[in-house]
PDB file of N, CA and C in Angstrom:
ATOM      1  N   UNK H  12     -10.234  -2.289   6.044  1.00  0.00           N
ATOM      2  CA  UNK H  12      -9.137  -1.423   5.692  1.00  0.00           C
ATOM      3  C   UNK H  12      -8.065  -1.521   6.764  1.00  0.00           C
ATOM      4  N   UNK H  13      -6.808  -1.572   6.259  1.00  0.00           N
ATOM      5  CA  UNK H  13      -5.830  -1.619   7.037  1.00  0.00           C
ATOM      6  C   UNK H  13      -4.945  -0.328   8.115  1.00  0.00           C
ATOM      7  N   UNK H  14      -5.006  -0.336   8.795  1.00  0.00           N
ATOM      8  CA  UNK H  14      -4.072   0.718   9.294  1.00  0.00           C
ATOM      9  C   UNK H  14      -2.272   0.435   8.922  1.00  0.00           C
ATOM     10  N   UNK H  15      -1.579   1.370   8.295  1.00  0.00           N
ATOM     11  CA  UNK H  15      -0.419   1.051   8.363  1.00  0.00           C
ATOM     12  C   UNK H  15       0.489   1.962   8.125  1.00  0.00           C
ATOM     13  N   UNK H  16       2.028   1.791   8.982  1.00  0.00           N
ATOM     14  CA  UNK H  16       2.693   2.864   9.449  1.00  0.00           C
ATOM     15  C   UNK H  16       3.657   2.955   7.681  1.00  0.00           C
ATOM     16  N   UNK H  17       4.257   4.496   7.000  1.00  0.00           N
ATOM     17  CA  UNK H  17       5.172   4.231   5.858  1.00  0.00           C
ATOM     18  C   UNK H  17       5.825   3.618   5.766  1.00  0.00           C
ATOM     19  N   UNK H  18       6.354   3.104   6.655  1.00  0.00           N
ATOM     20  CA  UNK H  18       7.447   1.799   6.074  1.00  0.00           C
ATOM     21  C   UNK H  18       6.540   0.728   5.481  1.00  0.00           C
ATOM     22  N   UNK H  19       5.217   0.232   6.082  1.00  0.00           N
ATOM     23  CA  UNK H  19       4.294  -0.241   5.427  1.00  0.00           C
ATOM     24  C   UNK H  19       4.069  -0.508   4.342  1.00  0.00           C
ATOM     25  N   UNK H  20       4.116   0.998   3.725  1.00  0.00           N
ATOM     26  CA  UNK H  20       3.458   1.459   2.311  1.00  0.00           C
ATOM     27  C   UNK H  20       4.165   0.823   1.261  1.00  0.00           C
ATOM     28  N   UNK H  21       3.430   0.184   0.103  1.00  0.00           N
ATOM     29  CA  UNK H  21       4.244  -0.187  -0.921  1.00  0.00           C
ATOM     30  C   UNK H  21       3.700   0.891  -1.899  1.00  0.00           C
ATOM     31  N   UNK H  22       3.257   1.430  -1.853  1.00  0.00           N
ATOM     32  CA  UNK H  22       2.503   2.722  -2.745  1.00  0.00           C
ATOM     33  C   UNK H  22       2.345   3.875  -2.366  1.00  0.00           C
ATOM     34  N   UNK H  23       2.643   4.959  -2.759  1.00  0.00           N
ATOM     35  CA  UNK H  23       2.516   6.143  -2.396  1.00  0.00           C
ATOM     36  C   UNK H  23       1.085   6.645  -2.373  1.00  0.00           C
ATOM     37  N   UNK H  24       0.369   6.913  -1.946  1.00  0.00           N
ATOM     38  CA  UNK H  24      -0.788   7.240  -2.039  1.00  0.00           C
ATOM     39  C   UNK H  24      -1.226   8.850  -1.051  1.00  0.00           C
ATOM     40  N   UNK H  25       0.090   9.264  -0.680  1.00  0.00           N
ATOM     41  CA  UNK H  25      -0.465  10.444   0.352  1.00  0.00           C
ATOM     42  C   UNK H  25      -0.893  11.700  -0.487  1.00  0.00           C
ATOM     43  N   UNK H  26      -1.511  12.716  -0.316  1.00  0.00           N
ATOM     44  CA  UNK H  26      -1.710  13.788  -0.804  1.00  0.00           C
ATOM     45  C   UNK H  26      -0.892  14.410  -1.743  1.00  0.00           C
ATOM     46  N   UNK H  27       0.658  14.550  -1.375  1.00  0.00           N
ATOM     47  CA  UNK H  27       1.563  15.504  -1.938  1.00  0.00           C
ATOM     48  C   UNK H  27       2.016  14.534  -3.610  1.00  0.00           C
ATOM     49  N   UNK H  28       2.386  13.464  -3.529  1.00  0.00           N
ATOM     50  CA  UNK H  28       2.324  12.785  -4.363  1.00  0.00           C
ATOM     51  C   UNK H  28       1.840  11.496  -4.750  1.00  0.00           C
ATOM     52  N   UNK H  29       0.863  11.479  -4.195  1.00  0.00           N
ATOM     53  CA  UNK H  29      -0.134   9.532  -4.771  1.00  0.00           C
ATOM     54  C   UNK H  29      -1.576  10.275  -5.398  1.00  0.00           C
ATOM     55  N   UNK H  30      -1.728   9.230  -5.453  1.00  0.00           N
ATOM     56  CA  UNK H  30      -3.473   8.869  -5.487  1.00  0.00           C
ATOM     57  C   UNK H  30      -4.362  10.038  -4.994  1.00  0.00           C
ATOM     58  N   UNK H  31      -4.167  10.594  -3.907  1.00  0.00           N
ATOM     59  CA  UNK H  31      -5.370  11.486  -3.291  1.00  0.00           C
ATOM     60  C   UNK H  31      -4.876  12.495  -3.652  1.00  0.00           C
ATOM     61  N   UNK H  32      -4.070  13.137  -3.841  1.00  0.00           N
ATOM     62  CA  UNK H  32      -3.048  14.426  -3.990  1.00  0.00           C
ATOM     63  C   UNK H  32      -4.034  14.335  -5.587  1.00  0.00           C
ATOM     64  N   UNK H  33      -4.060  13.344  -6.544  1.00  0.00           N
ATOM     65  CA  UNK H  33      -4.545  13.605  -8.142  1.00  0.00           C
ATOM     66  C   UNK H  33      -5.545  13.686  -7.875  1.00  0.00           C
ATOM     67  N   UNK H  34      -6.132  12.963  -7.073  1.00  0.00           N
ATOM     68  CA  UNK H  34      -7.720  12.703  -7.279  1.00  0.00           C
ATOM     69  C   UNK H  34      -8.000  14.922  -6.820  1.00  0.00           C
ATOM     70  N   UNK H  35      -7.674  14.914  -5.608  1.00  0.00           N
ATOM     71  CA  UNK H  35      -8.123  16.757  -4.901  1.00  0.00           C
ATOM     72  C   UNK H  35      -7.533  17.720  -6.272  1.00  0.00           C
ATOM     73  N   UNK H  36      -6.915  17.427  -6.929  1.00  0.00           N
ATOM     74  CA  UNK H  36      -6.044  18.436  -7.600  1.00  0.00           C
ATOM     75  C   UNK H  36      -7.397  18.726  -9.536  1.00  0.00           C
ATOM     76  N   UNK H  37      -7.614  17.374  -9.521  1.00  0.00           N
ATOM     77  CA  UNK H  37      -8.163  17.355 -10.931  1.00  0.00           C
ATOM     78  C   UNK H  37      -9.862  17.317 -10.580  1.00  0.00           C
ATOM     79  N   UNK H  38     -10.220  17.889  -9.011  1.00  0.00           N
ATOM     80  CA  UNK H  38     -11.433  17.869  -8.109  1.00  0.00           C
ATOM     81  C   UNK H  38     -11.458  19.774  -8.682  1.00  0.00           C
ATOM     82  N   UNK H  39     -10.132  20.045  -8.164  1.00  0.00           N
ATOM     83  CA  UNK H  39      -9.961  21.315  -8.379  1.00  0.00           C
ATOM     84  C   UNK H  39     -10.129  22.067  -9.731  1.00  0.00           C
ATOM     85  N   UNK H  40      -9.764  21.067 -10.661  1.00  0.00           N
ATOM     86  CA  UNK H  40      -9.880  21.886 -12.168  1.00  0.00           C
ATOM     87  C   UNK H  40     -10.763  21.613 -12.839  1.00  0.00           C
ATOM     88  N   UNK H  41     -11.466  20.026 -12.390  1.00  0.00           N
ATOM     89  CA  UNK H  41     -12.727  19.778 -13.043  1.00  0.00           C
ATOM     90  C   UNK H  41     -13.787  20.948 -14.104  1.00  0.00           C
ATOM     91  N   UNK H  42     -14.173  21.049 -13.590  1.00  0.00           N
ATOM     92  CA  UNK H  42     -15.292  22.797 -14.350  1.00  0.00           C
ATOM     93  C   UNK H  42     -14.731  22.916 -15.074  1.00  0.00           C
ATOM     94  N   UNK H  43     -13.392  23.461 -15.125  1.00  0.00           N
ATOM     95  CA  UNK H  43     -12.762  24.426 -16.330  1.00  0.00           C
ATOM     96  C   UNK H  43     -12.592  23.875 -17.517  1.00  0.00           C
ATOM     97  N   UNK H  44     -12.985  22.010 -17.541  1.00  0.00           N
ATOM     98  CA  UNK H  44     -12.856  21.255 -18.735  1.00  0.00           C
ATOM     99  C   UNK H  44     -13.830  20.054 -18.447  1.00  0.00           C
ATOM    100  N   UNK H  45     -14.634  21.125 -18.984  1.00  0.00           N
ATOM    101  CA  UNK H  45     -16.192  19.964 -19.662  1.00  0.00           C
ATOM    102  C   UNK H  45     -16.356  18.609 -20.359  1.00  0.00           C
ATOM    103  N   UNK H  46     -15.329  19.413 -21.328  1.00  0.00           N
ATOM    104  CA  UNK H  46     -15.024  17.879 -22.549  1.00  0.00           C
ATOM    105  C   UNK H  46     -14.671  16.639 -21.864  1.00  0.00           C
ATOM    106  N   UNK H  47     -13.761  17.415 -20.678  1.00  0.00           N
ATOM    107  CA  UNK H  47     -12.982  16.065 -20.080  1.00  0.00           C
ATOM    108  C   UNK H  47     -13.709  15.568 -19.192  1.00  0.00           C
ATOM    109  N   UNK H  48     -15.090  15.660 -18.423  1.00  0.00           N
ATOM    110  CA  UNK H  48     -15.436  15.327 -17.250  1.00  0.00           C
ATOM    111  C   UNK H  48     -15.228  14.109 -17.171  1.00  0.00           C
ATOM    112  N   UNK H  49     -15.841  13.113 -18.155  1.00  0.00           N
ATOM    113  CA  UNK H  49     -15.902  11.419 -17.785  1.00  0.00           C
ATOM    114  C   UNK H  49     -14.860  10.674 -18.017  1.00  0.00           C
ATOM    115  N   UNK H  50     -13.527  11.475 -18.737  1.00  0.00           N
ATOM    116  CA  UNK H  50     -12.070  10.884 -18.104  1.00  0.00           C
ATOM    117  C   UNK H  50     -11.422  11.456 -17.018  1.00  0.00           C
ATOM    118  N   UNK H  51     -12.051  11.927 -16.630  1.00  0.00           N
ATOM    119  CA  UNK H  51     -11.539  13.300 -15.233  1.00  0.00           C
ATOM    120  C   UNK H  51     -12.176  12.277 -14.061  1.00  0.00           C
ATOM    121  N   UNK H  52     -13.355  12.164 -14.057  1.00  0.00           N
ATOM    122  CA  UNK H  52     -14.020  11.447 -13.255  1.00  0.00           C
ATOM    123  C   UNK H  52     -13.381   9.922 -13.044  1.00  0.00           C
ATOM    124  N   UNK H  53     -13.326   9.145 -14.164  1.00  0.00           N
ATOM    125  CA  UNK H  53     -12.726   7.389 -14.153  1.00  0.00           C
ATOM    126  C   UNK H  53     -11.354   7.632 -13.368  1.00  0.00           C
ATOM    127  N   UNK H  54     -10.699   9.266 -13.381  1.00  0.00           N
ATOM    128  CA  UNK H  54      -9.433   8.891 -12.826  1.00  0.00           C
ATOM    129  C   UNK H  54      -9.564   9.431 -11.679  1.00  0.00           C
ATOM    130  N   UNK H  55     -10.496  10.156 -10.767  1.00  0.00           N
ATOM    131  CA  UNK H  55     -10.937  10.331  -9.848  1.00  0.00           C
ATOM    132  C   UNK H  55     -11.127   9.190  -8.914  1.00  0.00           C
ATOM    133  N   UNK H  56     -11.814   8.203  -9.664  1.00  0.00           N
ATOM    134  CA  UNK H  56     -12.590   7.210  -9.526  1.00  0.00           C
ATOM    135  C   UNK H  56     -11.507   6.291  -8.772  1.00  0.00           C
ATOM    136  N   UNK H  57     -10.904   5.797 -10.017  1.00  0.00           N
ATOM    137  CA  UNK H  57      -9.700   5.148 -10.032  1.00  0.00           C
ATOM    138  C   UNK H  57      -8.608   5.463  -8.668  1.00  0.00           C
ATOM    139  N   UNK H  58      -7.904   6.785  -8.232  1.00  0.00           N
ATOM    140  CA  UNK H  58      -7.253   7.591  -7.439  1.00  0.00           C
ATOM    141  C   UNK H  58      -8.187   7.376  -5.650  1.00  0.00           C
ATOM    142  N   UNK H  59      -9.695   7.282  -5.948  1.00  0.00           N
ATOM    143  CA  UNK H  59     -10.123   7.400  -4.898  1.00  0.00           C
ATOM    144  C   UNK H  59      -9.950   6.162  -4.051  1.00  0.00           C
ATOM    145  N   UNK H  60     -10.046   4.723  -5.055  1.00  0.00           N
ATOM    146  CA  UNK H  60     -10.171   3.476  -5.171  1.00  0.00           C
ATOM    147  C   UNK H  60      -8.814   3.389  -4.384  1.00  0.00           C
ATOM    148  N   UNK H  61      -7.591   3.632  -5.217  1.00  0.00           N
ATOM    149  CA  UNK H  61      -6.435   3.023  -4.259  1.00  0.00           C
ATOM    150  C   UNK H  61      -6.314   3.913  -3.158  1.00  0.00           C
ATOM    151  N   UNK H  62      -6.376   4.623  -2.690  1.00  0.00           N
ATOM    152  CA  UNK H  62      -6.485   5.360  -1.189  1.00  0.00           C
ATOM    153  C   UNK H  62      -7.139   4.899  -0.714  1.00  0.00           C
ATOM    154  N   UNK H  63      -8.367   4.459  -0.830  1.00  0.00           N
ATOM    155  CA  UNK H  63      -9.219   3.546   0.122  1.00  0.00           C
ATOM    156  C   UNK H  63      -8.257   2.069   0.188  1.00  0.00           C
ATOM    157  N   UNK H  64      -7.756   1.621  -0.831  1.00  0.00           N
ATOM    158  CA  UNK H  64      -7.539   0.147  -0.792  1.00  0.00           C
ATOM    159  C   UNK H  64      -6.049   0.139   0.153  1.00  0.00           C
ATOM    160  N   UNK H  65      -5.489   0.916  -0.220  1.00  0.00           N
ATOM    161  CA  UNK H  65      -4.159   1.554   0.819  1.00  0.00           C
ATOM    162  C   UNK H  65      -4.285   1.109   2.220  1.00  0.00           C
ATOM    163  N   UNK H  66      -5.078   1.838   2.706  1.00  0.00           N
ATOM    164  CA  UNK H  66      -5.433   2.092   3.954  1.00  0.00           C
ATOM    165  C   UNK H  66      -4.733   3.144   4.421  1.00  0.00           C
ATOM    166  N   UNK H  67      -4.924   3.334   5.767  1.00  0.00           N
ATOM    167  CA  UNK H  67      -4.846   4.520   6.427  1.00  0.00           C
ATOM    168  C   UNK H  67      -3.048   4.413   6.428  1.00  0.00           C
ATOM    169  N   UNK H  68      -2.562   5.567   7.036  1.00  0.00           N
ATOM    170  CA  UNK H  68      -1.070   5.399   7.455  1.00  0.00           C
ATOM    171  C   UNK H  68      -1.141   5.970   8.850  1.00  0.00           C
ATOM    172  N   UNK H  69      -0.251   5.515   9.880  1.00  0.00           N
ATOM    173  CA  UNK H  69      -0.431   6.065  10.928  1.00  0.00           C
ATOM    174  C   UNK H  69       0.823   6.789  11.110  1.00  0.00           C
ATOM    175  N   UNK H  70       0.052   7.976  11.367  1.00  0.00           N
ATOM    176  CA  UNK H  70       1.734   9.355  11.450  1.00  0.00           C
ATOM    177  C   UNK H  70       0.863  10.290  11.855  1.00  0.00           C
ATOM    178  N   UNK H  71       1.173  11.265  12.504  1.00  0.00           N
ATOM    179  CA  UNK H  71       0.736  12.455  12.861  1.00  0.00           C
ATOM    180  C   UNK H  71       0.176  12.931  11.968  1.00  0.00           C
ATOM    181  N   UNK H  72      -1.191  13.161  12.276  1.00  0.00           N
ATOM    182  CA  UNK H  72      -2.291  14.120  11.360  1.00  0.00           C
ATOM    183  C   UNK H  72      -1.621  15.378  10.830  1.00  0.00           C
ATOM    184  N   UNK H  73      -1.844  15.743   9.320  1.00  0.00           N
ATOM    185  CA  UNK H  73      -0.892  16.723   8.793  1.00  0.00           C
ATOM    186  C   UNK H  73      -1.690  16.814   6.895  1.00  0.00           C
ATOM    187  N   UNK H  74      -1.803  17.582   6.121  1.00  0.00           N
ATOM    188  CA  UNK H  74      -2.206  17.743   5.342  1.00  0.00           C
ATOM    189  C   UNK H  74      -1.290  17.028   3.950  1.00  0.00           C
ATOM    190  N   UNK H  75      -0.754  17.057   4.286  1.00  0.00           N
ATOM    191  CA  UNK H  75       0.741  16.284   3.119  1.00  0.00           C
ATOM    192  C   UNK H  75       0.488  15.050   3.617  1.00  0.00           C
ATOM    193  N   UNK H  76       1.485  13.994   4.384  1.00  0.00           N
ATOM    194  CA  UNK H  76       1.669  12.782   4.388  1.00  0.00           C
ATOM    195  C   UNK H  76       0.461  11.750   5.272  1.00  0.00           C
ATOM    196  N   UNK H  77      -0.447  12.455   5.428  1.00  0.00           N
ATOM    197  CA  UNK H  77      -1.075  11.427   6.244  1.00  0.00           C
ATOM    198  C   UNK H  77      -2.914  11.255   5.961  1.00  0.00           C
ATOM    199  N   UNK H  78      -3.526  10.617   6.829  1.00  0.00           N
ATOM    200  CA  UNK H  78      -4.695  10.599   7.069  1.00  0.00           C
ATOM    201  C   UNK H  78      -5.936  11.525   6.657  1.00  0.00           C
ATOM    202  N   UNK H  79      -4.983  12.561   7.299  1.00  0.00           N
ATOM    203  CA  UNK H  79      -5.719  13.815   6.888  1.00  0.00           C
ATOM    204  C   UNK H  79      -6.013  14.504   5.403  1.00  0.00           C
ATOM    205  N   UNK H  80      -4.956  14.496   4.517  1.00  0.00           N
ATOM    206  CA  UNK H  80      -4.804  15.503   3.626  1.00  0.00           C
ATOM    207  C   UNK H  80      -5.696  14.003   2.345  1.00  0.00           C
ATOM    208  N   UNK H  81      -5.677  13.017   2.957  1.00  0.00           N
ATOM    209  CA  UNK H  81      -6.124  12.044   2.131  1.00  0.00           C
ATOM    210  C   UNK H  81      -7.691  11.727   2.159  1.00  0.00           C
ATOM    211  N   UNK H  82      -8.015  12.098   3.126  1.00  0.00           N
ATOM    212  CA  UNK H  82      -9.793  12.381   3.584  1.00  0.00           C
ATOM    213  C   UNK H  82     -10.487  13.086   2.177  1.00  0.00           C
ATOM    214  N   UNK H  83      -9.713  14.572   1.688  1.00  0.00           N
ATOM    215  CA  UNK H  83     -10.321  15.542   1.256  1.00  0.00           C
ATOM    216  C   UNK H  83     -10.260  14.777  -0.263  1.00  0.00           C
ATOM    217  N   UNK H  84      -9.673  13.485  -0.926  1.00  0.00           N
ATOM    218  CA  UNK H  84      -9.885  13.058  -2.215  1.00  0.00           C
ATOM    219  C   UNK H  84     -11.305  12.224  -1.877  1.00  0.00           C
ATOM    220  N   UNK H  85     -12.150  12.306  -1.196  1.00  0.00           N
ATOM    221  CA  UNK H  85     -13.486  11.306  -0.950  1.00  0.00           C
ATOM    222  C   UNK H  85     -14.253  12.560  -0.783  1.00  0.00           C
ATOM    223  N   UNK H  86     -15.872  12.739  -1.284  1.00  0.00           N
ATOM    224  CA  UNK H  86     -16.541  13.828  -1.684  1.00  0.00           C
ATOM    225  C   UNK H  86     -17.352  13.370   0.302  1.00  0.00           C
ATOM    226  N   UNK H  87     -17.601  14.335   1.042  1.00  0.00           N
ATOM    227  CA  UNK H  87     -18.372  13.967   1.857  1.00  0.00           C
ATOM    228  C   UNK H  87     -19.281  13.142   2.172  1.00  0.00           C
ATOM    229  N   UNK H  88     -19.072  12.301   3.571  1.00  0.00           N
ATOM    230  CA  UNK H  88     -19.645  11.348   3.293  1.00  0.00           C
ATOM    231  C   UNK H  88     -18.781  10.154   4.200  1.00  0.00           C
ATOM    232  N   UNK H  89     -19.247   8.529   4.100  1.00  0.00           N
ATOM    233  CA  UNK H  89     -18.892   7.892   5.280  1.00  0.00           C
ATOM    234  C   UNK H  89     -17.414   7.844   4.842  1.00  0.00           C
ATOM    235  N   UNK H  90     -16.723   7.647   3.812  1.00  0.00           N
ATOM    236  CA  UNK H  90     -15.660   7.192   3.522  1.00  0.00           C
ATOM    237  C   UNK H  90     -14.319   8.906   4.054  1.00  0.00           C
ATOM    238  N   UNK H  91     -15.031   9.818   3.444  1.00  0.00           N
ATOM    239  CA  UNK H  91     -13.987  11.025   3.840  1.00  0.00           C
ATOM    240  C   UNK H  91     -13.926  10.702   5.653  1.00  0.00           C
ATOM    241  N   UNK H  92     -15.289  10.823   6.188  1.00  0.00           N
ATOM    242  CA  UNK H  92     -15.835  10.615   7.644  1.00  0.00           C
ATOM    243  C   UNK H  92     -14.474   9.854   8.143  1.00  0.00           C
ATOM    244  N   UNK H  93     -14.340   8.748   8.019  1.00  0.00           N
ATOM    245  CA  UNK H  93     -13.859   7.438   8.694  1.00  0.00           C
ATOM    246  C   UNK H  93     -12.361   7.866   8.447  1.00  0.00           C
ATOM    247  N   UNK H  94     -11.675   8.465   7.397  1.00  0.00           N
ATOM    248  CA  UNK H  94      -9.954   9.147   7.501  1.00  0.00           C
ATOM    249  C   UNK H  94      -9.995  10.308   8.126  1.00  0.00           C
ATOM    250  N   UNK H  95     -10.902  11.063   8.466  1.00  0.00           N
ATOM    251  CA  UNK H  95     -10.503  12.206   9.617  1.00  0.00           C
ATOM    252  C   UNK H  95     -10.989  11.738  11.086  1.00  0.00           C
ATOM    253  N   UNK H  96     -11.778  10.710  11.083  1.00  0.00           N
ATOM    254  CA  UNK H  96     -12.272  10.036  12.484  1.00  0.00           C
ATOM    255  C   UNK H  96     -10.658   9.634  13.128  1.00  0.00           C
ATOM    256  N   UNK H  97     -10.203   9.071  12.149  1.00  0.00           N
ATOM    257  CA  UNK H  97      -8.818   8.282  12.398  1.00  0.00           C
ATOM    258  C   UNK H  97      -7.609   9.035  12.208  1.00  0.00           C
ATOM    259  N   UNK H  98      -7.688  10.450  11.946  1.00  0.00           N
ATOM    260  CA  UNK H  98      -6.347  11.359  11.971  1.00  0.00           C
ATOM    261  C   UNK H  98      -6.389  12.060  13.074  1.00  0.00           C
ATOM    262  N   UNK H  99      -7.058  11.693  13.838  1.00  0.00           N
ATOM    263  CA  UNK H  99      -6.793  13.005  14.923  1.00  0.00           C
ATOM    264  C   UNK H  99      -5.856  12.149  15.850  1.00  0.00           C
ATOM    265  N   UNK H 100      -5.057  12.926  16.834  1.00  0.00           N
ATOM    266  CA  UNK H 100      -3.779  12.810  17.214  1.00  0.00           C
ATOM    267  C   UNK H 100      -4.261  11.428  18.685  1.00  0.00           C
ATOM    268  N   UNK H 101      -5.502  11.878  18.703  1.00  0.00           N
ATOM    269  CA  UNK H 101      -5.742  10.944  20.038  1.00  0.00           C
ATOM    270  C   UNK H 101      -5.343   9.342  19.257  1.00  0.00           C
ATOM    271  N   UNK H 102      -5.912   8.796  18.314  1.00  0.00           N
ATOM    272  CA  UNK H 102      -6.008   7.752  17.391  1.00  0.00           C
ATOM    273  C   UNK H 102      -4.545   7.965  16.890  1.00  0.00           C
ATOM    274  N   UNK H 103      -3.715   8.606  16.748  1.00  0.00           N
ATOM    275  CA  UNK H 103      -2.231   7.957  16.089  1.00  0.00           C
ATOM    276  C   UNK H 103      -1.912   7.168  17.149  1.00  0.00           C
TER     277      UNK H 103
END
């Protein structure tokens, strides 16, 4: 996985609007729609996939644009582990 600063980015993938931001948000409503779990899930799936494939961004640890707020779309575990290992301010 790559480390790389936003100018980097050809994809949005941070919390507030990419990939991890859908994946935590439809984490959040899951339950309330049963019917939907196993298209809820493929796009989970899918959302979790390009944040990993992304790679990290390096910017100050922060819940919106960075490292951090992108950890919480990966269910515990080595992969959430390894984006908050790498958001803390010592590592920017």
């Amino acid at each position: 996985m790559a480390i790389r600063t936003l100018e980097d980015q050809k994809e949005l993938v941070q919390f507030c609007h990419g990939a991890s931001g859908f994946a935590i948000s439809l984490l959040a409503i899951r339950d309330h729609f049963p019917s939907l779990y196993e298209r809820m899930d493929a796009v989970i799936s899918k959302a979790r996939e390009c944040t990993w494939k992304q790679g990290l961004i390096k910017i100050e640890p922060n819940l919106c644009h960075s490292i951090t707020g992108d950890a919480f779309a990966f269910p515990p575990g080595s992969q959430r582990d390894h984006f908050l290992e790498d958001g803390t301010s010592e590592k920017i």
